[in-house]
Amino acid sequence: MTTTALALAALTAAPAIAGPAEDTLVWVTNREANVPLVWWENLIDVAAMQHHYFDTLVYRDPETFEYLPLLAESWERVDDLTLEFKLRDGVTFHDGSSFDADDVVVSYSHLIDPATAVMNAGLVKWMAAVEKVDDMTVRISTEKPFPAAFEFLASTRMGIMPSEVWENPPLTAAGEPDYAAMPVIGTGPYQMVSFVPGGDMILERNEAYFEGPKGKPAIKSLHMKTILDAETAVAELMVGSVDWVTGLTQDTVDSLRGLPGITVLDGPDMRVSYLTLDATGRSGDTPIADVRVRKAIAHAIDKQAIAENLVGPAANVLNAGCYPTQVGCTQDVEGYAYDPEKSKALLQEAGFGDGINITIDAFRDRYLLEAIIGNLREVGIDADISMLQWAGLRSKMNDGKMEMAQTGWASSGLNDISGIASVLLKMTPDDYCQNPKVKELLDTADTTIDPELRAATYKQALEVVAEEVCWIPLYSHSKPYAYTEELDFFATADGFPLFFLSSWK
């Protein structure tokens, strides 16, 4: 009733400016972006938009996951450390300047320069050097073999701007380069018209866009509208002031199903939820240090029921902590099926037949954690919930004070297992497995060019993690969208809306 009342109020207060009549797709974000460049603004909305105003050397097809030529028309692996790219001729930036090798070299050289201070630097610093061979040929070298190079090259952080923009950035009051304030000039299917920090972004179709795998966009204008309140966003969708909304709770989305004029889509989501457990006793005298207790916890959780009833229709139940499509990921490892009786027997065997008390830290998805705690209580495990901010949880993990945590990882949209396993399981302070064998296997797989050998080595690492039960993979998430029925929209697994693939029906 609240949503309906808001919708009726909005009907008299806001004109419908969205939709095919204006050829403007108005979409909603519930996060305030201060910079339109993902190198200095770590928001999925900005990351998604970079795919619209920037291009990368290669493009990962969102349906087939095949790597296709984009700003590079061809490539070859010179050796295990070197890739050479022939660039596409005749491409122009939004300011009319021509694209060539200098733009690639200068853009990427700045991204890997510590002075540029990009966020999530590991997503670009896999490159050791970028060099110009001739005006339309570049070479990228790595210090070690890097088989995931094409996935990283296709990622949103590998956008390219004119060399002149990088070489002449705005300056701060102190006379230092202010890279985050640079003008947004790319070669992408849309070009930026305006951006208001914390507010809206407007993009217009690039009428001179080249024929490539992204295709020429069907919709003329994209308007990113910041609406922090979910009920207001839903109300504006219902009256036609906006066309597309996400970031809603599953209950809210379910309430929109069947309403006239609105399509509800349950899309995939690369975000993986898992429990991480103190397998080495870093947090002190905890029963979780006993592998039998960790296995009891794993067998106590009805992941299938939680995924089906709470996570969403597109959720995947996981045996291994990686998204099923990710290169190198396999779910063919020990999954610890839901078996409360086996869980009780393991607790008894470990000397905890009367039950145990533990604390589970988390920073989001409390409703899912409460379902897990209900499962644990049925086998004699009483758990207290400690909800923290992400920074607080990360600090507690790094300090070795965490007994058990529910957390998750979206791999920055990378469709490669190194985007999750190799980030979280290499004996960093927040790695509660602290298993040198796992690190050794991951180090080997991360630098193995042969795809079959690489996949086999990752599987070995995942099997060790499963045996030690220092991670309990739970499920990937379901990402619900609500949008006007006049829109043809494709949901990607990484959660980045690619509106250049959308059209009006």
JSON list of C-alpha atoms in Angstrom, two decimals, residues 192-331:
[
{"chain": "A", "resi": 192, "resn": "MET", "atom": "CA", "xyz": [29.21, 11.42, -21.92]},
{"chain": "A", "resi": 193, "resn": "VAL", "atom": "CA", "xyz": [27.07, 14.55, -22.06]},
{"chain": "A", "resi": 194, "resn": "SER", "atom": "CA", "xyz": [26.96, 15.38, -18.36]},
{"chain": "A", "resi": 195, "resn": "PHE", "atom": "CA", "xyz": [27.78, 14.04, -14.93]},
{"chain": "A", "resi": 196, "resn": "VAL", "atom": "CA", "xyz": [26.81, 15.48, -11.54]},
{"chain": "A", "resi": 197, "resn": "PRO", "atom": "CA", "xyz": [28.76, 14.03, -8.59]},
{"chain": "A", "resi": 198, "resn": "GLY", "atom": "CA", "xyz": [26.34, 12.19, -6.33]},
{"chain": "A", "resi": 199, "resn": "GLY", "atom": "CA", "xyz": [23.61, 12.73, -8.90]},
{"chain": "A", "resi": 200, "resn": "ASP", "atom": "CA", "xyz": [22.87, 11.91, -12.50]},
{"chain": "A", "resi": 201, "resn": "MET", "atom": "CA", "xyz": [24.82, 10.90, -15.60]},
{"chain": "A", "resi": 202, "resn": "ILE", "atom": "CA", "xyz": [23.63, 11.38, -19.18]},
{"chain": "A", "resi": 203, "resn": "LEU", "atom": "CA", "xyz": [25.11, 9.58, -22.17]},
{"chain": "A", "resi": 204, "resn": "GLU", "atom": "CA", "xyz": [24.29, 10.03, -25.86]},
{"chain": "A", "resi": 205, "resn": "ARG", "atom": "CA", "xyz": [24.74, 7.49, -28.64]},
{"chain": "A", "resi": 206, "resn": "ASN", "atom": "CA", "xyz": [28.01, 7.76, -30.52]},
{"chain": "A", "resi": 207, "resn": "GLU", "atom": "CA", "xyz": [26.72, 8.12, -34.07]},
{"chain": "A", "resi": 208, "resn": "ALA", "atom": "CA", "xyz": [30.22, 7.51, -35.46]},
{"chain": "A", "resi": 209, "resn": "TYR", "atom": "CA", "xyz": [30.71, 4.23, -33.61]},
{"chain": "A", "resi": 210, "resn": "PHE", "atom": "CA", "xyz": [32.50, 1.57, -35.62]},
{"chain": "A", "resi": 211, "resn": "GLU", "atom": "CA", "xyz": [31.16, -1.81, -36.66]},
{"chain": "A", "resi": 212, "resn": "GLY", "atom": "CA", "xyz": [32.30, -4.19, -33.96]},
{"chain": "A", "resi": 213, "resn": "PRO", "atom": "CA", "xyz": [31.13, -6.88, -31.54]},
{"chain": "A", "resi": 214, "resn": "LYS", "atom": "CA", "xyz": [29.31, -4.44, -29.27]},
{"chain": "A", "resi": 215, "resn": "GLY", "atom": "CA", "xyz": [27.14, -3.35, -32.18]},
{"chain": "A", "resi": 216, "resn": "LYS", "atom": "CA", "xyz": [25.73, 0.11, -32.73]},
{"chain": "A", "resi": 217, "resn": "PRO", "atom": "CA", "xyz": [23.31, 0.92, -29.90]},
{"chain": "A", "resi": 218, "resn": "ALA", "atom": "CA", "xyz": [19.61, 1.05, -30.66]},
{"chain": "A", "resi": 219, "resn": "ILE", "atom": "CA", "xyz": [18.68, 3.51, -27.88]},
{"chain": "A", "resi": 220, "resn": "LYS", "atom": "CA", "xyz": [19.69, 7.12, -28.33]},
{"chain": "A", "resi": 221, "resn": "SER", "atom": "CA", "xyz": [20.19, 8.30, -24.74]},
{"chain": "A", "resi": 222, "resn": "LEU", "atom": "CA", "xyz": [21.01, 6.74, -21.37]},
{"chain": "A", "resi": 223, "resn": "HIS", "atom": "CA", "xyz": [20.17, 8.60, -18.18]},
{"chain": "A", "resi": 224, "resn": "MET", "atom": "CA", "xyz": [21.57, 7.25, -14.90]},
{"chain": "A", "resi": 225, "resn": "LYS", "atom": "CA", "xyz": [19.33, 8.63, -12.17]},
{"chain": "A", "resi": 226, "resn": "THR", "atom": "CA", "xyz": [20.34, 8.46, -8.51]},
{"chain": "A", "resi": 227, "resn": "ILE", "atom": "CA", "xyz": [17.43, 7.52, -6.22]},
{"chain": "A", "resi": 228, "resn": "LEU", "atom": "CA", "xyz": [18.53, 6.36, -2.80]},
{"chain": "A", "resi": 229, "resn": "ASP", "atom": "CA", "xyz": [15.10, 5.24, -1.57]},
{"chain": "A", "resi": 230, "resn": "ALA", "atom": "CA", "xyz": [13.85, 1.96, -3.04]},
{"chain": "A", "resi": 231, "resn": "GLU", "atom": "CA", "xyz": [10.16, 2.80, -2.62]},
{"chain": "A", "resi": 232, "resn": "THR", "atom": "CA", "xyz": [10.62, 6.03, -4.54]},
{"chain": "A", "resi": 233, "resn": "ALA", "atom": "CA", "xyz": [12.42, 4.18, -7.33]},
{"chain": "A", "resi": 234, "resn": "VAL", "atom": "CA", "xyz": [9.60, 1.63, -7.57]},
{"chain": "A", "resi": 235, "resn": "ALA", "atom": "CA", "xyz": [7.01, 4.39, -7.58]},
{"chain": "A", "resi": 236, "resn": "GLU", "atom": "CA", "xyz": [8.75, 6.15, -10.47]},
{"chain": "A", "resi": 237, "resn": "LEU", "atom": "CA", "xyz": [8.95, 2.88, -12.38]},
{"chain": "A", "resi": 238, "resn": "MET", "atom": "CA", "xyz": [5.23, 2.31, -11.90]},
{"chain": "A", "resi": 239, "resn": "VAL", "atom": "CA", "xyz": [4.31, 5.72, -13.32]},
{"chain": "A", "resi": 240, "resn": "GLY", "atom": "CA", "xyz": [6.82, 5.58, -16.17]},
{"chain": "A", "resi": 241, "resn": "SER", "atom": "CA", "xyz": [9.30, 8.20, -14.97]},
{"chain": "A", "resi": 242, "resn": "VAL", "atom": "CA", "xyz": [12.08, 5.62, -15.03]},
{"chain": "A", "resi": 243, "resn": "ASP", "atom": "CA", "xyz": [12.53, 2.50, -17.13]},
{"chain": "A", "resi": 244, "resn": "TRP", "atom": "CA", "xyz": [14.84, 0.16, -15.20]},
{"chain": "A", "resi": 245, "resn": "VAL", "atom": "CA", "xyz": [15.55, -0.55, -11.53]},
{"chain": "A", "resi": 246, "resn": "THR", "atom": "CA", "xyz": [17.73, -3.03, -9.69]},
{"chain": "A", "resi": 247, "resn": "GLY", "atom": "CA", "xyz": [19.15, -3.30, -6.18]},
{"chain": "A", "resi": 248, "resn": "LEU", "atom": "CA", "xyz": [15.71, -4.16, -4.82]},
{"chain": "A", "resi": 249, "resn": "THR", "atom": "CA", "xyz": [14.97, -6.81, -2.23]},
{"chain": "A", "resi": 250, "resn": "GLN", "atom": "CA", "xyz": [13.51, -10.06, -3.49]},
{"chain": "A", "resi": 251, "resn": "ASP", "atom": "CA", "xyz": [10.25, -9.33, -1.64]},
{"chain": "A", "resi": 252, "resn": "THR", "atom": "CA", "xyz": [9.91, -5.95, -3.36]},
{"chain": "A", "resi": 253, "resn": "VAL", "atom": "CA", "xyz": [10.57, -7.46, -6.76]},
{"chain": "A", "resi": 254, "resn": "ASP", "atom": "CA", "xyz": [8.10, -10.28, -6.11]},
{"chain": "A", "resi": 255, "resn": "SER", "atom": "CA", "xyz": [5.43, -7.69, -5.31]},
{"chain": "A", "resi": 256, "resn": "LEU", "atom": "CA", "xyz": [5.89, -6.27, -8.82]},
{"chain": "A", "resi": 257, "resn": "ARG", "atom": "CA", "xyz": [5.36, -9.57, -10.62]},
{"chain": "A", "resi": 258, "resn": "GLY", "atom": "CA", "xyz": [2.27, -9.52, -12.77]},
{"chain": "A", "resi": 259, "resn": "LEU", "atom": "CA", "xyz": [1.74, -5.77, -12.62]},
{"chain": "A", "resi": 260, "resn": "PRO", "atom": "CA", "xyz": [0.77, -4.31, -16.00]},
{"chain": "A", "resi": 261, "resn": "GLY", "atom": "CA", "xyz": [3.56, -2.62, -17.90]},
{"chain": "A", "resi": 262, "resn": "ILE", "atom": "CA", "xyz": [6.39, -4.04, -15.77]},
{"chain": "A", "resi": 263, "resn": "THR", "atom": "CA", "xyz": [8.74, -6.93, -16.52]},
{"chain": "A", "resi": 264, "resn": "VAL", "atom": "CA", "xyz": [10.50, -8.72, -13.67]},
{"chain": "A", "resi": 265, "resn": "LEU", "atom": "CA", "xyz": [13.66, -10.67, -14.52]},
{"chain": "A", "resi": 266, "resn": "ASP", "atom": "CA", "xyz": [15.68, -12.88, -12.19]},
{"chain": "A", "resi": 267, "resn": "GLY", "atom": "CA", "xyz": [19.16, -12.61, -13.60]},
{"chain": "A", "resi": 268, "resn": "PRO", "atom": "CA", "xyz": [22.36, -14.43, -12.66]},
{"chain": "A", "resi": 269, "resn": "ASP", "atom": "CA", "xyz": [24.87, -12.86, -10.30]},
{"chain": "A", "resi": 270, "resn": "MET", "atom": "CA", "xyz": [28.56, -13.72, -10.07]},
{"chain": "A", "resi": 271, "resn": "ARG", "atom": "CA", "xyz": [28.58, -12.84, -6.37]},
{"chain": "A", "resi": 272, "resn": "VAL", "atom": "CA", "xyz": [29.43, -15.94, -4.35]},
{"chain": "A", "resi": 273, "resn": "SER", "atom": "CA", "xyz": [28.53, -16.26, -0.66]},
{"chain": "A", "resi": 274, "resn": "TYR", "atom": "CA", "xyz": [30.56, -18.48, 1.61]},
{"chain": "A", "resi": 275, "resn": "LEU", "atom": "CA", "xyz": [31.48, -19.14, 5.21]},
{"chain": "A", "resi": 276, "resn": "THR", "atom": "CA", "xyz": [35.11, -18.80, 6.19]},
{"chain": "A", "resi": 277, "resn": "LEU", "atom": "CA", "xyz": [36.16, -20.68, 9.30]},
{"chain": "A", "resi": 278, "resn": "ASP", "atom": "CA", "xyz": [39.10, -20.38, 11.69]},
{"chain": "A", "resi": 279, "resn": "ALA", "atom": "CA", "xyz": [40.75, -23.67, 10.75]},
{"chain": "A", "resi": 280, "resn": "THR", "atom": "CA", "xyz": [44.07, -22.85, 12.44]},
{"chain": "A", "resi": 281, "resn": "GLY", "atom": "CA", "xyz": [42.79, -21.47, 15.74]},
{"chain": "A", "resi": 282, "resn": "ARG", "atom": "CA", "xyz": [44.04, -17.94, 15.17]},
{"chain": "A", "resi": 283, "resn": "SER", "atom": "CA", "xyz": [41.14, -16.48, 17.13]},
{"chain": "A", "resi": 284, "resn": "GLY", "atom": "CA", "xyz": [41.93, -18.51, 20.25]},
{"chain": "A", "resi": 285, "resn": "ASP", "atom": "CA", "xyz": [40.50, -21.65, 21.82]},
{"chain": "A", "resi": 286, "resn": "THR", "atom": "CA", "xyz": [37.64, -22.40, 19.42]},
{"chain": "A", "resi": 287, "resn": "PRO", "atom": "CA", "xyz": [35.95, -25.72, 18.62]},
{"chain": "A", "resi": 288, "resn": "ILE", "atom": "CA", "xyz": [36.04, -24.66, 14.96]},
{"chain": "A", "resi": 289, "resn": "ALA", "atom": "CA", "xyz": [39.76, -25.48, 14.90]},
{"chain": "A", "resi": 290, "resn": "ASP", "atom": "CA", "xyz": [38.65, -29.16, 14.88]},
{"chain": "A", "resi": 291, "resn": "VAL", "atom": "CA", "xyz": [38.00, -30.29, 11.31]},
{"chain": "A", "resi": 292, "resn": "ARG", "atom": "CA", "xyz": [35.20, -32.58, 12.54]},
{"chain": "A", "resi": 293, "resn": "VAL", "atom": "CA", "xyz": [33.35, -29.55, 13.89]},
{"chain": "A", "resi": 294, "resn": "ARG", "atom": "CA", "xyz": [33.84, -27.72, 10.59]},
{"chain": "A", "resi": 295, "resn": "LYS", "atom": "CA", "xyz": [32.45, -30.72, 8.71]},
{"chain": "A", "resi": 296, "resn": "ALA", "atom": "CA", "xyz": [29.53, -30.85, 11.15]},
{"chain": "A", "resi": 297, "resn": "ILE", "atom": "CA", "xyz": [28.77, -27.21, 10.33]},
{"chain": "A", "resi": 298, "resn": "ALA", "atom": "CA", "xyz": [28.95, -27.95, 6.60]},
{"chain": "A", "resi": 299, "resn": "HIS", "atom": "CA", "xyz": [26.56, -30.92, 6.85]},
{"chain": "A", "resi": 300, "resn": "ALA", "atom": "CA", "xyz": [24.12, -28.93, 9.00]},
{"chain": "A", "resi": 301, "resn": "ILE", "atom": "CA", "xyz": [23.35, -26.27, 6.38]},
{"chain": "A", "resi": 302, "resn": "ASP", "atom": "CA", "xyz": [20.50, -26.85, 3.93]},
{"chain": "A", "resi": 303, "resn": "LYS", "atom": "CA", "xyz": [21.99, -24.77, 1.14]},
{"chain": "A", "resi": 304, "resn": "GLN", "atom": "CA", "xyz": [19.45, -25.94, -1.43]},
{"chain": "A", "resi": 305, "resn": "ALA", "atom": "CA", "xyz": [16.45, -24.82, 0.64]},
{"chain": "A", "resi": 306, "resn": "ILE", "atom": "CA", "xyz": [18.04, -21.46, 1.46]},
{"chain": "A", "resi": 307, "resn": "ALA", "atom": "CA", "xyz": [18.94, -20.84, -2.17]},
{"chain": "A", "resi": 308, "resn": "GLU", "atom": "CA", "xyz": [15.50, -21.77, -3.48]},
{"chain": "A", "resi": 309, "resn": "ASN", "atom": "CA", "xyz": [13.44, -20.00, -0.83]},
{"chain": "A", "resi": 310, "resn": "LEU", "atom": "CA", "xyz": [15.53, -16.97, 0.09]},
{"chain": "A", "resi": 311, "resn": "VAL", "atom": "CA", "xyz": [18.36, -16.21, -2.33]},
{"chain": "A", "resi": 312, "resn": "GLY", "atom": "CA", "xyz": [16.37, -16.10, -5.55]},
{"chain": "A", "resi": 313, "resn": "PRO", "atom": "CA", "xyz": [15.40, -18.11, -8.64]},
{"chain": "A", "resi": 314, "resn": "ALA", "atom": "CA", "xyz": [18.75, -17.70, -10.44]},
{"chain": "A", "resi": 315, "resn": "ALA", "atom": "CA", "xyz": [20.90, -18.80, -7.49]},
{"chain": "A", "resi": 316, "resn": "ASN", "atom": "CA", "xyz": [23.33, -21.71, -7.85]},
{"chain": "A", "resi": 317, "resn": "VAL", "atom": "CA", "xyz": [24.17, -24.01, -4.95]},
{"chain": "A", "resi": 318, "resn": "LEU", "atom": "CA", "xyz": [27.96, -24.34, -4.83]},
{"chain": "A", "resi": 319, "resn": "ASN", "atom": "CA", "xyz": [30.41, -27.01, -3.78]},
{"chain": "A", "resi": 320, "resn": "ALA", "atom": "CA", "xyz": [33.46, -24.85, -4.57]},
{"chain": "A", "resi": 321, "resn": "GLY", "atom": "CA", "xyz": [34.04, -21.17, -3.93]},
{"chain": "A", "resi": 322, "resn": "CYS", "atom": "CA", "xyz": [33.89, -19.95, -7.52]},
{"chain": "A", "resi": 323, "resn": "TYR", "atom": "CA", "xyz": [31.20, -19.03, -10.04]},
{"chain": "A", "resi": 324, "resn": "PRO", "atom": "CA", "xyz": [30.37, -21.98, -12.37]},
{"chain": "A", "resi": 325, "resn": "THR", "atom": "CA", "xyz": [31.18, -20.15, -15.63]},
{"chain": "A", "resi": 326, "resn": "GLN", "atom": "CA", "xyz": [34.58, -18.91, -14.43]},
{"chain": "A", "resi": 327, "resn": "VAL", "atom": "CA", "xyz": [37.51, -20.35, -16.35]},
{"chain": "A", "resi": 328, "resn": "GLY", "atom": "CA", "xyz": [39.21, -22.90, -14.09]},
{"chain": "A", "resi": 329, "resn": "CYS", "atom": "CA", "xyz": [36.18, -23.34, -11.82]},
{"chain": "A", "resi": 330, "resn": "THR", "atom": "CA", "xyz": [34.79, -26.81, -11.13]},
{"chain": "A", "resi": 331, "resn": "GLN", "atom": "CA", "xyz": [32.02, -27.80, -8.77]}
]
